[in-house]
Coordinates of C-alpha atoms in Angstrom, one line a residue:
M1 CA -66.9 215.0 -68.7
A2 CA -69.2 217.5 -67.2
I3 CA -71.2 218.1 -64.0
F4 CA -75.0 218.3 -63.7
W5 CA -75.8 220.1 -60.5
I6 CA -78.7 219.3 -58.0
A7 CA -78.8 222.6 -56.3
S8 CA -80.8 224.1 -53.5
Y9 CA -80.7 226.2 -50.3
P10 CA -80.5 223.7 -47.4
K11 CA -83.6 222.0 -46.1
S12 CA -85.4 222.5 -49.4
G13 CA -85.8 218.9 -50.6
N14 CA -82.3 218.1 -52.1
T15 CA -82.0 214.8 -50.2
W16 CA -85.4 213.7 -51.4
M17 CA -84.5 214.5 -55.0
R18 CA -81.2 212.6 -54.5
A19 CA -83.1 209.6 -53.3
F20 CA -85.2 209.6 -56.4
L21 CA -82.2 210.1 -58.8
C22 CA -80.1 207.4 -57.0
N23 CA -82.9 204.9 -57.5
L24 CA -83.4 206.1 -61.1
I25 CA -79.7 205.6 -62.1
S26 CA -79.0 202.6 -60.0
P27 CA -79.2 199.2 -61.7
N28 CA -80.2 197.6 -58.4
P29 CA -82.8 199.7 -56.6
P30 CA -83.9 200.3 -54.0
V31 CA -80.7 202.1 -52.9
P32 CA -80.1 202.1 -49.1
I33 CA -80.4 205.5 -47.5
N34 CA -76.7 205.5 -46.5
E35 CA -75.5 204.8 -50.0
F36 CA -77.0 207.9 -51.6
A37 CA -73.5 209.6 -51.5
K38 CA -72.0 206.7 -53.5
H39 CA -74.4 207.2 -56.4
L40 CA -74.9 211.0 -56.1
P41 CA -72.2 212.6 -54.0
S42 CA -71.9 216.2 -52.7
E43 CA -69.3 218.5 -54.3
A44 CA -68.5 219.4 -50.7
A45 CA -67.5 215.9 -49.7
A46 CA -64.2 216.1 -47.9
N47 CA -62.6 213.3 -49.9
W48 CA -62.7 215.3 -53.2
H49 CA -61.0 218.3 -51.6
Q50 CA -58.4 216.2 -49.7
Q51 CA -57.5 214.3 -52.9
H52 CA -57.6 217.2 -55.4
G53 CA -57.4 220.4 -53.5
D54 CA -54.4 222.6 -52.6
P55 CA -52.5 221.2 -49.7
G56 CA -52.9 222.9 -46.3
V57 CA -55.9 225.0 -47.2
D58 CA -58.6 225.2 -44.5
M59 CA -61.9 224.5 -46.2
R60 CA -64.0 224.8 -43.1
R61 CA -64.9 228.4 -43.9
P62 CA -64.8 230.7 -47.0
T63 CA -61.4 232.1 -47.8
P64 CA -59.8 233.2 -51.1
E65 CA -57.5 230.2 -50.9
G66 CA -60.4 227.9 -50.4
A67 CA -62.3 229.3 -53.4
R68 CA -59.3 228.9 -55.6
S69 CA -58.8 225.3 -54.4
R70 CA -62.5 224.5 -55.0
W71 CA -62.0 225.8 -58.6
K72 CA -59.3 223.2 -59.2
V73 CA -61.3 220.4 -57.4
Q74 CA -64.3 220.8 -59.6
K75 CA -62.2 220.4 -62.7
A76 CA -60.5 217.3 -61.3
I77 CA -63.9 215.8 -60.4
A78 CA -65.1 216.3 -64.0
E79 CA -62.0 214.8 -65.4
S80 CA -62.0 211.8 -63.0
F81 CA -65.0 210.3 -64.7
G82 CA -63.5 210.2 -68.1
G83 CA -66.1 210.5 -70.8
R84 CA -69.0 210.1 -68.4
N85 CA -71.0 213.0 -67.0
M86 CA -71.5 213.4 -63.2
I87 CA -74.5 214.4 -61.1
L88 CA -73.4 216.3 -58.0
K89 CA -75.3 217.9 -55.1
T90 CA -74.5 221.5 -54.0
H91 CA -75.8 224.1 -51.7
N92 CA -73.4 226.7 -53.0
I93 CA -74.9 230.0 -54.3
L94 CA -74.3 230.4 -58.0
G95 CA -71.9 233.3 -57.5
R96 CA -68.4 234.2 -56.7
F97 CA -66.2 234.5 -53.7
A98 CA -62.9 236.4 -53.9
E99 CA -63.7 236.8 -57.7
V100 CA -63.7 233.0 -58.1
P101 CA -66.9 231.3 -59.3
L102 CA -68.2 228.8 -56.7
I103 CA -69.7 226.8 -59.6
R104 CA -67.2 226.3 -62.4
P105 CA -69.0 227.1 -65.7
D106 CA -66.6 225.3 -68.0
V107 CA -67.4 221.9 -66.4
T108 CA -71.1 222.5 -66.0
M109 CA -73.6 220.9 -68.3
G110 CA -76.8 221.9 -66.5
A111 CA -78.6 222.2 -63.2
L112 CA -81.8 221.3 -61.4
Y113 CA -82.8 223.8 -58.8
I114 CA -85.1 222.8 -55.9
L115 CA -87.1 225.6 -54.3
R116 CA -89.2 225.6 -51.1
D117 CA -91.4 228.1 -49.3
P118 CA -88.9 230.1 -47.1
R119 CA -91.2 230.0 -44.2
D120 CA -91.1 226.2 -44.1
V121 CA -87.3 226.4 -44.7
A122 CA -86.9 228.6 -41.6
V123 CA -88.8 226.1 -39.5
S124 CA -86.9 223.1 -40.8
F125 CA -83.6 225.0 -40.6
S126 CA -84.1 225.9 -37.0
Q127 CA -84.8 222.3 -36.1
H128 CA -81.9 220.9 -38.0
F129 CA -79.2 223.3 -36.8
G130 CA -80.6 223.7 -33.2
M131 CA -81.4 227.4 -33.7
S132 CA -84.3 229.5 -32.5
L133 CA -86.7 230.6 -35.2
E134 CA -85.4 234.1 -34.9
E135 CA -81.8 232.9 -35.3
A136 CA -82.8 230.8 -38.4
I137 CA -84.6 233.8 -40.0
A138 CA -81.6 236.1 -39.3
F139 CA -79.3 233.5 -40.8
M140 CA -81.4 233.3 -44.0
E141 CA -81.0 237.0 -44.3
R142 CA -77.2 237.0 -44.1
R143 CA -75.4 237.6 -47.4
D144 CA -72.2 236.0 -46.0
A145 CA -74.0 232.9 -44.6
Y146 CA -72.3 229.5 -45.1
V147 CA -72.6 225.9 -43.9
G148 CA -70.4 222.8 -43.8
G149 CA -67.3 223.6 -41.7
T150 CA -66.9 222.2 -38.2
E151 CA -64.3 222.6 -35.5
D152 CA -63.8 218.8 -35.4
D153 CA -60.2 218.3 -36.8
A154 CA -61.0 214.7 -37.5
N155 CA -64.0 215.6 -39.7
P156 CA -63.5 219.2 -40.6
G157 CA -66.0 219.4 -43.5
V158 CA -66.0 221.7 -46.5
F159 CA -67.8 225.1 -46.6
E160 CA -70.7 225.9 -48.9
L161 CA -71.4 229.6 -49.3
L162 CA -75.1 230.2 -49.3
G163 CA -75.6 234.0 -49.2
S164 CA -79.1 235.0 -48.2
W165 CA -82.0 232.8 -49.1
A166 CA -83.2 235.5 -51.5
D167 CA -79.8 235.9 -53.2
H168 CA -79.5 232.1 -53.5
V169 CA -82.8 231.8 -55.3
R170 CA -82.2 234.8 -57.5
C171 CA -78.8 233.7 -58.6
W172 CA -79.7 230.2 -59.5
T173 CA -83.1 230.9 -61.1
R174 CA -81.5 233.6 -63.2
A175 CA -79.3 231.0 -64.9
N176 CA -82.4 229.2 -66.3
P177 CA -82.1 225.8 -64.7
T178 CA -85.0 223.3 -64.4
V179 CA -86.8 224.6 -61.3
L180 CA -88.9 222.3 -59.1
R181 CA -90.8 223.5 -56.1
Y182 CA -90.8 221.2 -53.1
E183 CA -94.6 221.8 -52.8
D184 CA -95.1 220.4 -56.3
M185 CA -92.9 217.4 -55.4
K186 CA -95.3 216.7 -52.5
R187 CA -98.5 217.3 -54.5
D188 CA -97.5 215.3 -57.6
P189 CA -94.4 213.2 -57.0
L190 CA -94.6 211.3 -60.3
G191 CA -95.1 214.4 -62.4
S192 CA -92.3 216.4 -60.6
F193 CA -89.8 213.6 -60.7
T194 CA -90.6 212.9 -64.3
K195 CA -89.7 216.5 -65.0
A196 CA -86.4 216.0 -63.1
A197 CA -85.7 212.9 -65.2
A198 CA -86.3 214.8 -68.4
A199 CA -83.8 217.4 -67.3
L200 CA -81.2 214.6 -67.3
G201 CA -82.4 213.2 -70.6
M202 CA -84.1 210.2 -69.0
E203 CA -87.7 211.0 -69.7
G204 CA -88.4 207.9 -71.7
R205 CA -87.9 205.5 -68.9
T206 CA -91.5 205.5 -67.7
E207 CA -91.5 202.3 -65.6
K208 CA -88.0 203.0 -64.2
I209 CA -89.2 206.5 -63.1
R210 CA -92.3 205.0 -61.5
Q211 CA -90.2 202.5 -59.5
A212 CA -87.8 205.2 -58.4
V213 CA -90.6 207.4 -57.2
E214 CA -91.9 204.5 -55.2
A215 CA -88.5 203.8 -53.7
A216 CA -88.1 207.4 -52.8
D217 CA -91.4 207.7 -51.0
F218 CA -90.9 210.1 -48.1
D219 CA -92.5 207.8 -45.5
R220 CA -90.3 204.9 -46.7
L221 CA -87.2 207.1 -46.3
K222 CA -88.3 208.2 -42.8
A223 CA -88.7 204.5 -41.8
A224 CA -85.2 203.7 -43.2
E225 CA -83.7 206.6 -41.2
R226 CA -85.3 205.4 -38.0
A227 CA -84.0 201.8 -38.6
E228 CA -80.5 202.6 -40.0
G229 CA -79.7 206.2 -39.1
Y230 CA -78.5 208.6 -41.7
A231 CA -74.9 209.5 -42.0
E232 CA -75.6 213.0 -43.3
G233 CA -77.8 213.9 -40.4
S234 CA -77.1 216.6 -37.8
S235 CA -76.1 215.8 -34.2
R236 CA -78.3 218.8 -33.2
A237 CA -81.5 217.2 -34.5
E238 CA -83.3 213.9 -33.6
S239 CA -83.7 213.2 -37.3
F240 CA -82.6 214.5 -40.7
L241 CA -86.0 213.8 -42.3
R242 CA -88.6 215.6 -40.2
K243 CA -92.2 215.9 -41.2
G244 CA -91.6 216.9 -44.8
E245 CA -94.7 219.1 -44.7
S246 CA -95.8 221.9 -46.9
G247 CA -97.3 224.8 -45.0
G248 CA -96.4 223.6 -41.6
W249 CA -95.0 227.0 -40.8
R250 CA -98.6 228.2 -40.2
E251 CA -98.6 226.3 -36.9
V252 CA -95.2 227.5 -35.8
L253 CA -94.4 231.0 -37.0
T254 CA -95.7 234.2 -35.3
K255 CA -97.0 237.0 -37.5
E256 CA -93.8 239.0 -36.7
Q257 CA -91.6 236.1 -37.9
E258 CA -93.6 235.6 -41.1
S259 CA -93.4 239.4 -41.7
A260 CA -89.7 239.3 -41.4
I261 CA -89.4 236.6 -44.0
R262 CA -91.8 238.5 -46.3
E263 CA -89.7 241.6 -45.9
M264 CA -86.6 239.6 -46.9
A265 CA -88.1 237.7 -49.9
G266 CA -91.6 239.0 -50.6
D267 CA -91.0 239.5 -54.4
L268 CA -89.7 236.0 -54.8
M269 CA -92.6 234.5 -52.7
E270 CA -95.0 236.2 -55.0
R271 CA -93.1 235.1 -58.1
F272 CA -93.1 231.5 -57.0
D273 CA -96.7 231.5 -55.7
Y274 CA -95.9 231.4 -51.9
T275 CA -98.9 233.4 -50.7

């Protein structure tokens, strides 16, 4: 009756990790790309908040009322699965809004935090949200940044408060979760995903882990998105899964843009070996 969080700043590899975990926990892999949310949903899925949240609260943007409603929703999610634990995706910062924790500690059993070079995040973020690189970098610096809400009344979405990229990383890694770098997931998928499985107490399932790694191969996911589309994709981008590269920023960012990112997060880049 508790939640294990798969947390990250957006465009850091959360969907790839969910693809692996969905195929690890499913009795019938491979899991189709548009069924990931059935096996490993997002805490910000609108149906949770419509069903369990306070009536009439606008969840499209951060408000004190929305934070209090989210607090209730997370408790209801945990209770709705009886004695079973639940794995949920989140992009929320591990912090507070209006003095209310965005991640409820009394229903939390642990977390896996996925980290990516902020220079590659900026490139991917700008493509996904239809921003210029300067706008993406400025967004990553904002301590009040959030995603999720839309002006579409038929599909309003639920906000996730990010804060700045640096604050997001500091807050989550301070809580001592299992931390995986996207770059290590690319370099050694089997080793990295085995570490993720161990965080969930599934480290002994060697053959199942190998099969899940194969099912979550990035090129296979890209092909599935081209063939079927991806329900969680952005209308502002041609595809949700882009190149999936590490270090691609070198071909895109100017020296001034890289310097701006280093000024924002140089200590964390050094700590996590982003030279």
